[in-house]
GROMACS .gro file of C-alpha atoms in nm:
model
  278
    1UNK     CA    1   4.554   1.412  -0.917
    2UNK     CA    2   4.343   1.631  -1.106
    3UNK     CA    3   4.275   1.325  -1.346
    4UNK     CA    4   4.170   1.114  -1.045
    5UNK     CA    5   3.945   1.355  -0.927
    6UNK     CA    6   3.770   1.399  -1.247
    7UNK     CA    7   3.737   1.016  -1.320
    8UNK     CA    8   3.555   0.992  -0.973
    9UNK     CA    9   3.299   1.297  -1.048
   10UNK     CA   10   3.229   1.131  -1.418
   11UNK     CA   11   3.130   0.795  -1.229
   12UNK     CA   12   2.956   0.967  -0.979
   13UNK     CA   13   2.755   1.208  -1.259
   14UNK     CA   14   2.691   0.905  -1.449
   15UNK     CA   15   2.561   0.704  -1.176
   16UNK     CA   16   2.355   1.020  -1.032
   17UNK     CA   17   2.204   1.049  -1.417
   18UNK     CA   18   2.112   0.682  -1.386
   19UNK     CA   19   1.916   0.692  -1.074
   20UNK     CA   20   1.706   0.981  -1.143
   21UNK     CA   21   1.340   0.887  -1.179
   22UNK     CA   22   1.062   1.132  -1.295
   23UNK     CA   23   0.708   1.018  -1.164
   24UNK     CA   24   0.356   1.162  -1.222
   25UNK     CA   25   0.006   1.098  -1.159
   26UNK     CA   26  -0.246   1.281  -1.397
   27UNK     CA   27  -0.622   1.255  -1.422
   28UNK     CA   28  -0.684   1.343  -1.755
   29UNK     CA   29  -1.041   1.333  -1.736
   30UNK     CA   30  -1.250   1.056  -1.948
   31UNK     CA   31  -1.387   1.174  -2.279
   32UNK     CA   32  -1.744   1.279  -2.192
   33UNK     CA   33  -1.972   1.351  -2.507
   34UNK     CA   34  -2.160   1.611  -2.305
   35UNK     CA   35  -1.861   1.819  -2.273
   36UNK     CA   36  -1.818   2.118  -2.503
   37UNK     CA   37  -1.544   2.368  -2.468
   38UNK     CA   38  -1.335   2.092  -2.242
   39UNK     CA   39  -1.374   1.787  -2.499
   40UNK     CA   40  -1.110   1.571  -2.516
   41UNK     CA   41  -1.048   1.643  -2.903
   42UNK     CA   42  -0.993   1.994  -2.797
   43UNK     CA   43  -0.755   1.957  -2.481
   44UNK     CA   44  -0.545   1.630  -2.593
   45UNK     CA   45  -0.296   1.795  -2.808
   46UNK     CA   46  -0.186   2.033  -2.534
   47UNK     CA   47  -0.223   1.763  -2.235
   48UNK     CA   48  -0.006   1.550  -2.488
   49UNK     CA   49   0.257   1.830  -2.560
   50UNK     CA   50   0.257   1.893  -2.183
   51UNK     CA   51   0.365   1.558  -2.107
   52UNK     CA   52   0.625   1.551  -2.382
   53UNK     CA   53   0.804   1.862  -2.215
   54UNK     CA   54   0.800   1.757  -1.883
   55UNK     CA   55   0.912   1.400  -2.006
   56UNK     CA   56   0.820   1.198  -1.681
   57UNK     CA   57   0.975   0.856  -1.666
   58UNK     CA   58   0.663   0.710  -1.536
   59UNK     CA   59   0.327   0.838  -1.520
   60UNK     CA   60  -0.008   0.731  -1.405
   61UNK     CA   61  -0.316   0.823  -1.585
   62UNK     CA   62  -0.642   0.832  -1.440
   63UNK     CA   63  -1.039   0.850  -1.622
   64UNK     CA   64  -0.850   0.771  -1.943
   65UNK     CA   65  -1.078   0.543  -2.202
   66UNK     CA   66  -0.848   0.330  -2.406
   67UNK     CA   67  -0.905   0.545  -2.703
   68UNK     CA   68  -0.769   0.845  -2.513
   69UNK     CA   69  -0.467   0.653  -2.365
   70UNK     CA   70  -0.428   0.545  -2.729
   71UNK     CA   71  -0.411   0.906  -2.847
   72UNK     CA   72  -0.131   0.965  -2.589
   73UNK     CA   73   0.064   0.672  -2.670
   74UNK     CA   74   0.045   0.803  -3.066
   75UNK     CA   75   0.157   1.150  -2.935
   76UNK     CA   76   0.433   0.992  -2.728
   77UNK     CA   77   0.609   0.748  -2.938
   78UNK     CA   78   0.904   0.617  -2.669
   79UNK     CA   79   0.608   0.539  -2.437
   80UNK     CA   80   0.384   0.253  -2.401
   81UNK     CA   81   0.111   0.167  -2.109
   82UNK     CA   82  -0.015  -0.110  -1.891
   83UNK     CA   83  -0.344  -0.171  -1.749
   84UNK     CA   84  -0.715  -0.280  -1.832
   85UNK     CA   85  -1.055  -0.121  -1.835
   86UNK     CA   86  -1.242  -0.128  -1.496
   87UNK     CA   87  -1.557  -0.234  -1.640
   88UNK     CA   88  -1.486  -0.598  -1.742
   89UNK     CA   89  -1.107  -0.603  -1.742
   90UNK     CA   90  -1.026  -0.573  -2.079
   91UNK     CA   91  -1.058  -0.221  -2.296
   92UNK     CA   92  -1.385  -0.124  -2.173
   93UNK     CA   93  -1.457   0.169  -1.929
   94UNK     CA   94  -1.173   0.393  -1.746
   95UNK     CA   95  -0.832   0.275  -1.686
   96UNK     CA   96  -0.589   0.359  -1.398
   97UNK     CA   97  -0.296   0.323  -1.689
   98UNK     CA   98   0.060   0.325  -1.595
   99UNK     CA   99   0.253   0.496  -1.875
  100UNK     CA  100   0.668   0.430  -1.919
  101UNK     CA  101   0.963   0.540  -2.116
  102UNK     CA  102   1.020   0.218  -2.294
  103UNK     CA  103   1.385   0.363  -2.376
  104UNK     CA  104   1.452   0.350  -2.018
  105UNK     CA  105   1.244   0.064  -1.851
  106UNK     CA  106   1.118  -0.263  -1.914
  107UNK     CA  107   0.792  -0.434  -1.746
  108UNK     CA  108   0.892  -0.740  -1.577
  109UNK     CA  109   0.527  -0.824  -1.454
  110UNK     CA  110   0.203  -0.606  -1.456
  111UNK     CA  111  -0.158  -0.682  -1.338
  112UNK     CA  112  -0.517  -0.479  -1.190
  113UNK     CA  113  -0.703  -0.573  -0.895
  114UNK     CA  114  -1.044  -0.444  -0.821
  115UNK     CA  115  -1.118  -0.221  -0.498
  116UNK     CA  116  -1.358  -0.428  -0.346
  117UNK     CA  117  -1.360  -0.753  -0.094
  118UNK     CA  118  -1.328  -0.957  -0.422
  119UNK     CA  119  -1.016  -0.774  -0.568
  120UNK     CA  120  -0.943  -1.059  -0.842
  121UNK     CA  121  -1.268  -0.976  -1.022
  122UNK     CA  122  -1.447  -0.700  -1.162
  123UNK     CA  123  -1.635  -0.577  -0.867
  124UNK     CA  124  -1.760  -0.275  -0.730
  125UNK     CA  125  -1.643  -0.244  -0.313
  126UNK     CA  126  -1.847  -0.128  -0.001
  127UNK     CA  127  -2.040   0.190  -0.054
  128UNK     CA  128  -1.878   0.296  -0.377
  129UNK     CA  129  -2.064   0.433  -0.657
  130UNK     CA  130  -1.889   0.240  -0.956
  131UNK     CA  131  -1.608  -0.004  -1.003
  132UNK     CA  132  -1.259   0.102  -0.903
  133UNK     CA  133  -0.920  -0.062  -0.978
  134UNK     CA  134  -0.575  -0.033  -0.910
  135UNK     CA  135  -0.296  -0.123  -1.170
  136UNK     CA  136   0.037  -0.186  -1.065
  137UNK     CA  137   0.389  -0.270  -1.221
  138UNK     CA  138   0.729  -0.427  -1.176
  139UNK     CA  139   0.966  -0.187  -1.389
  140UNK     CA  140   1.362  -0.261  -1.430
  141UNK     CA  141   1.591   0.001  -1.545
  142UNK     CA  142   1.767  -0.084  -1.884
  143UNK     CA  143   2.076   0.106  -1.779
  144UNK     CA  144   2.103  -0.005  -1.419
  145UNK     CA  145   1.900  -0.312  -1.361
  146UNK     CA  146   1.697  -0.119  -1.090
  147UNK     CA  147   1.410  -0.276  -0.996
  148UNK     CA  148   1.096  -0.079  -0.848
  149UNK     CA  149   0.687  -0.132  -0.830
  150UNK     CA  150   0.449   0.118  -0.949
  151UNK     CA  151   0.074   0.130  -0.818
  152UNK     CA  152  -0.159   0.358  -0.967
  153UNK     CA  153  -0.531   0.392  -0.902
  154UNK     CA  154  -0.839   0.600  -0.847
  155UNK     CA  155  -1.060   0.607  -0.547
  156UNK     CA  156  -1.415   0.623  -0.555
  157UNK     CA  157  -1.595   0.975  -0.544
  158UNK     CA  158  -1.889   0.872  -0.336
  159UNK     CA  159  -1.809   0.612  -0.110
  160UNK     CA  160  -1.655   0.703   0.231
  161UNK     CA  161  -1.600   0.370   0.341
  162UNK     CA  162  -1.489   0.232   0.004
  163UNK     CA  163  -1.221   0.511  -0.008
  164UNK     CA  164  -1.078   0.396   0.317
  165UNK     CA  165  -1.094   0.040   0.293
  166UNK     CA  166  -0.958   0.085  -0.065
  167UNK     CA  167  -0.642   0.256   0.121
  168UNK     CA  168  -0.611  -0.063   0.324
  169UNK     CA  169  -0.647  -0.289   0.065
  170UNK     CA  170  -0.382  -0.107  -0.151
  171UNK     CA  171  -0.121  -0.164   0.149
  172UNK     CA  172  -0.210  -0.527   0.184
  173UNK     CA  173  -0.137  -0.572  -0.142
  174UNK     CA  174   0.166  -0.407  -0.146
  175UNK     CA  175   0.273  -0.591   0.115
  176UNK     CA  176   0.151  -0.921  -0.033
  177UNK     CA  177   0.319  -0.856  -0.389
  178UNK     CA  178   0.618  -0.730  -0.294
  179UNK     CA  179   0.804  -1.022  -0.173
  180UNK     CA  180   1.142  -0.880  -0.287
  181UNK     CA  181   1.104  -0.557  -0.077
  182UNK     CA  182   1.143  -0.350  -0.379
  183UNK     CA  183   1.105   0.044  -0.366
  184UNK     CA  184   0.737   0.146  -0.415
  185UNK     CA  185   0.578   0.410  -0.562
  186UNK     CA  186   0.169   0.491  -0.560
  187UNK     CA  187  -0.006   0.746  -0.793
  188UNK     CA  188  -0.362   0.839  -0.775
  189UNK     CA  189  -0.663   1.050  -0.758
  190UNK     CA  190  -0.750   0.953  -0.417
  191UNK     CA  191  -1.071   1.177  -0.418
  192UNK     CA  192  -0.940   1.263  -0.040
  193UNK     CA  193  -0.759   1.550   0.094
  194UNK     CA  194  -0.436   1.501   0.326
  195UNK     CA  195  -0.625   1.508   0.639
  196UNK     CA  196  -0.883   1.219   0.556
  197UNK     CA  197  -0.869   0.868   0.728
  198UNK     CA  198  -0.794   0.726   0.397
  199UNK     CA  199  -0.466   0.909   0.321
  200UNK     CA  200  -0.359   0.927   0.688
  201UNK     CA  201  -0.369   0.538   0.659
  202UNK     CA  202  -0.152   0.555   0.367
  203UNK     CA  203   0.103   0.788   0.533
  204UNK     CA  204   0.134   0.530   0.798
  205UNK     CA  205   0.349   0.310   0.537
  206UNK     CA  206   0.445   0.543   0.261
  207UNK     CA  207   0.547   0.908   0.229
  208UNK     CA  208   0.375   1.188   0.060
  209UNK     CA  209   0.633   1.343  -0.180
  210UNK     CA  210   0.483   1.665  -0.168
  211UNK     CA  211   0.521   1.740   0.163
  212UNK     CA  212   0.884   1.571   0.193
  213UNK     CA  213   0.977   1.802  -0.074
  214UNK     CA  214   0.936   2.079   0.163
  215UNK     CA  215   1.080   2.430   0.033
  216UNK     CA  216   1.143   2.240  -0.312
  217UNK     CA  217   0.766   2.172  -0.346
  218UNK     CA  218   0.612   2.423  -0.613
  219UNK     CA  219   0.284   2.541  -0.774
  220UNK     CA  220  -0.081   2.595  -0.645
  221UNK     CA  221  -0.205   2.433  -0.320
  222UNK     CA  222  -0.483   2.232  -0.467
  223UNK     CA  223  -0.481   1.987  -0.768
  224UNK     CA  224  -0.848   1.965  -0.839
  225UNK     CA  225  -0.968   2.288  -1.075
  226UNK     CA  226  -1.266   2.174  -1.235
  227UNK     CA  227  -1.202   2.354  -1.508
  228UNK     CA  228  -1.249   2.692  -1.349
  229UNK     CA  229  -0.981   2.889  -1.459
  230UNK     CA  230  -1.119   3.196  -1.258
  231UNK     CA  231  -1.110   3.024  -0.902
  232UNK     CA  232  -0.805   2.941  -0.674
  233UNK     CA  233  -0.757   2.583  -0.663
  234UNK     CA  234  -0.759   2.448  -0.298
  235UNK     CA  235  -0.825   2.082  -0.308
  236UNK     CA  236  -0.523   1.868  -0.299
  237UNK     CA  237  -0.662   1.491  -0.409
  238UNK     CA  238  -0.379   1.377  -0.637
  239UNK     CA  239  -0.074   1.218  -0.450
  240UNK     CA  240   0.267   1.071  -0.544
  241UNK     CA  241   0.353   0.851  -0.254
  242UNK     CA  242   0.656   0.649  -0.206
  243UNK     CA  243   0.811   0.382   0.025
  244UNK     CA  244   1.011   0.507   0.314
  245UNK     CA  245   1.402   0.505   0.329
  246UNK     CA  246   1.379   0.391  -0.040
  247UNK     CA  247   1.399   0.703  -0.220
  248UNK     CA  248   1.527   1.080  -0.196
  249UNK     CA  249   1.273   1.344  -0.293
  250UNK     CA  250   1.457   1.624  -0.491
  251UNK     CA  251   1.156   1.845  -0.579
  252UNK     CA  252   0.783   1.811  -0.624
  253UNK     CA  253   0.520   2.030  -0.850
  254UNK     CA  254   0.176   2.094  -0.875
  255UNK     CA  255   0.172   2.155  -1.250
  256UNK     CA  256  -0.128   2.453  -1.340
  257UNK     CA  257  -0.038   2.486  -1.716
  258UNK     CA  258  -0.276   2.614  -1.947
  259UNK     CA  259  -0.340   2.749  -2.286
  260UNK     CA  260  -0.584   3.030  -2.389
  261UNK     CA  261  -0.719   3.054  -2.046
  262UNK     CA  262  -0.814   2.676  -2.053
  263UNK     CA  263  -0.677   2.399  -1.824
  264UNK     CA  264  -0.580   2.041  -2.018
  265UNK     CA  265  -0.757   1.875  -1.760
  266UNK     CA  266  -0.992   1.932  -1.457
  267UNK     CA  267  -0.702   1.821  -1.224
  268UNK     CA  268  -0.343   1.926  -1.244
  269UNK     CA  269  -0.077   1.666  -1.281
  270UNK     CA  270   0.172   1.602  -0.994
  271UNK     CA  271   0.544   1.538  -1.061
  272UNK     CA  272   0.789   1.410  -0.818
  273UNK     CA  273   1.165   1.377  -0.898
  274UNK     CA  274   1.309   1.096  -0.688
  275UNK     CA  275   1.649   0.964  -0.668
  276UNK     CA  276   1.709   0.599  -0.539
  277UNK     CA  277   1.918   0.603  -0.203
  278UNK     CA  278   2.059   0.244  -0.235
   0.00000   0.00000   0.00000
């Protein structure tokens, strides 16, 4: 009897380990030559070690330039990224890259579309100040064979209409692309707070993991710190959303790690611990 119980427990434990998924969103702040104390060369070692410590299975980055993404990739040998720069669809401009642990996942498909009325070509949408993109990938777990989709984006910082229309476009694209009805994760810096029309539109179809975590949500109220170590952080504009009925949210954290009174970015990363329901 004891051996039967132990065997059942072992099978259950292995199954749960195979299903755990840690997902992060992280605006890493682009490498601005005008930055002084908060320049990329000063920040990158701590930011990379932070990622190494939390070890997300999948993480979406925003604002990263190609050389910044390569710095992260070189510092985290198990990880690779997918995505293109928003300027011309090559290595130029900021990426909305998706990193993944190559020991656990394979990429089945990946692509990028622009947040505009012509999403298939590099273009600026509505009242946006600059071009914006959404990168997505279909991942397959090496051990379990489980497949799921991840979308990662960065909304415009100026255009109010652009932010709302971007929400609508991404939801439309998810419906069009996800023909197999796979579990979906949407990460990003949305430049919108929870009560905005754009986020409300997303929450009609997806769930906010930080809210779903309930008492297991941890960290400060907001995610945008602006490198102001001396001020409370109130604005929550970075999110991890998930498709309904596909995941259990184990816990969620807004990570306010610092070193020598300095943050590694002007945004805090958000990490969600998820289990597949089926």
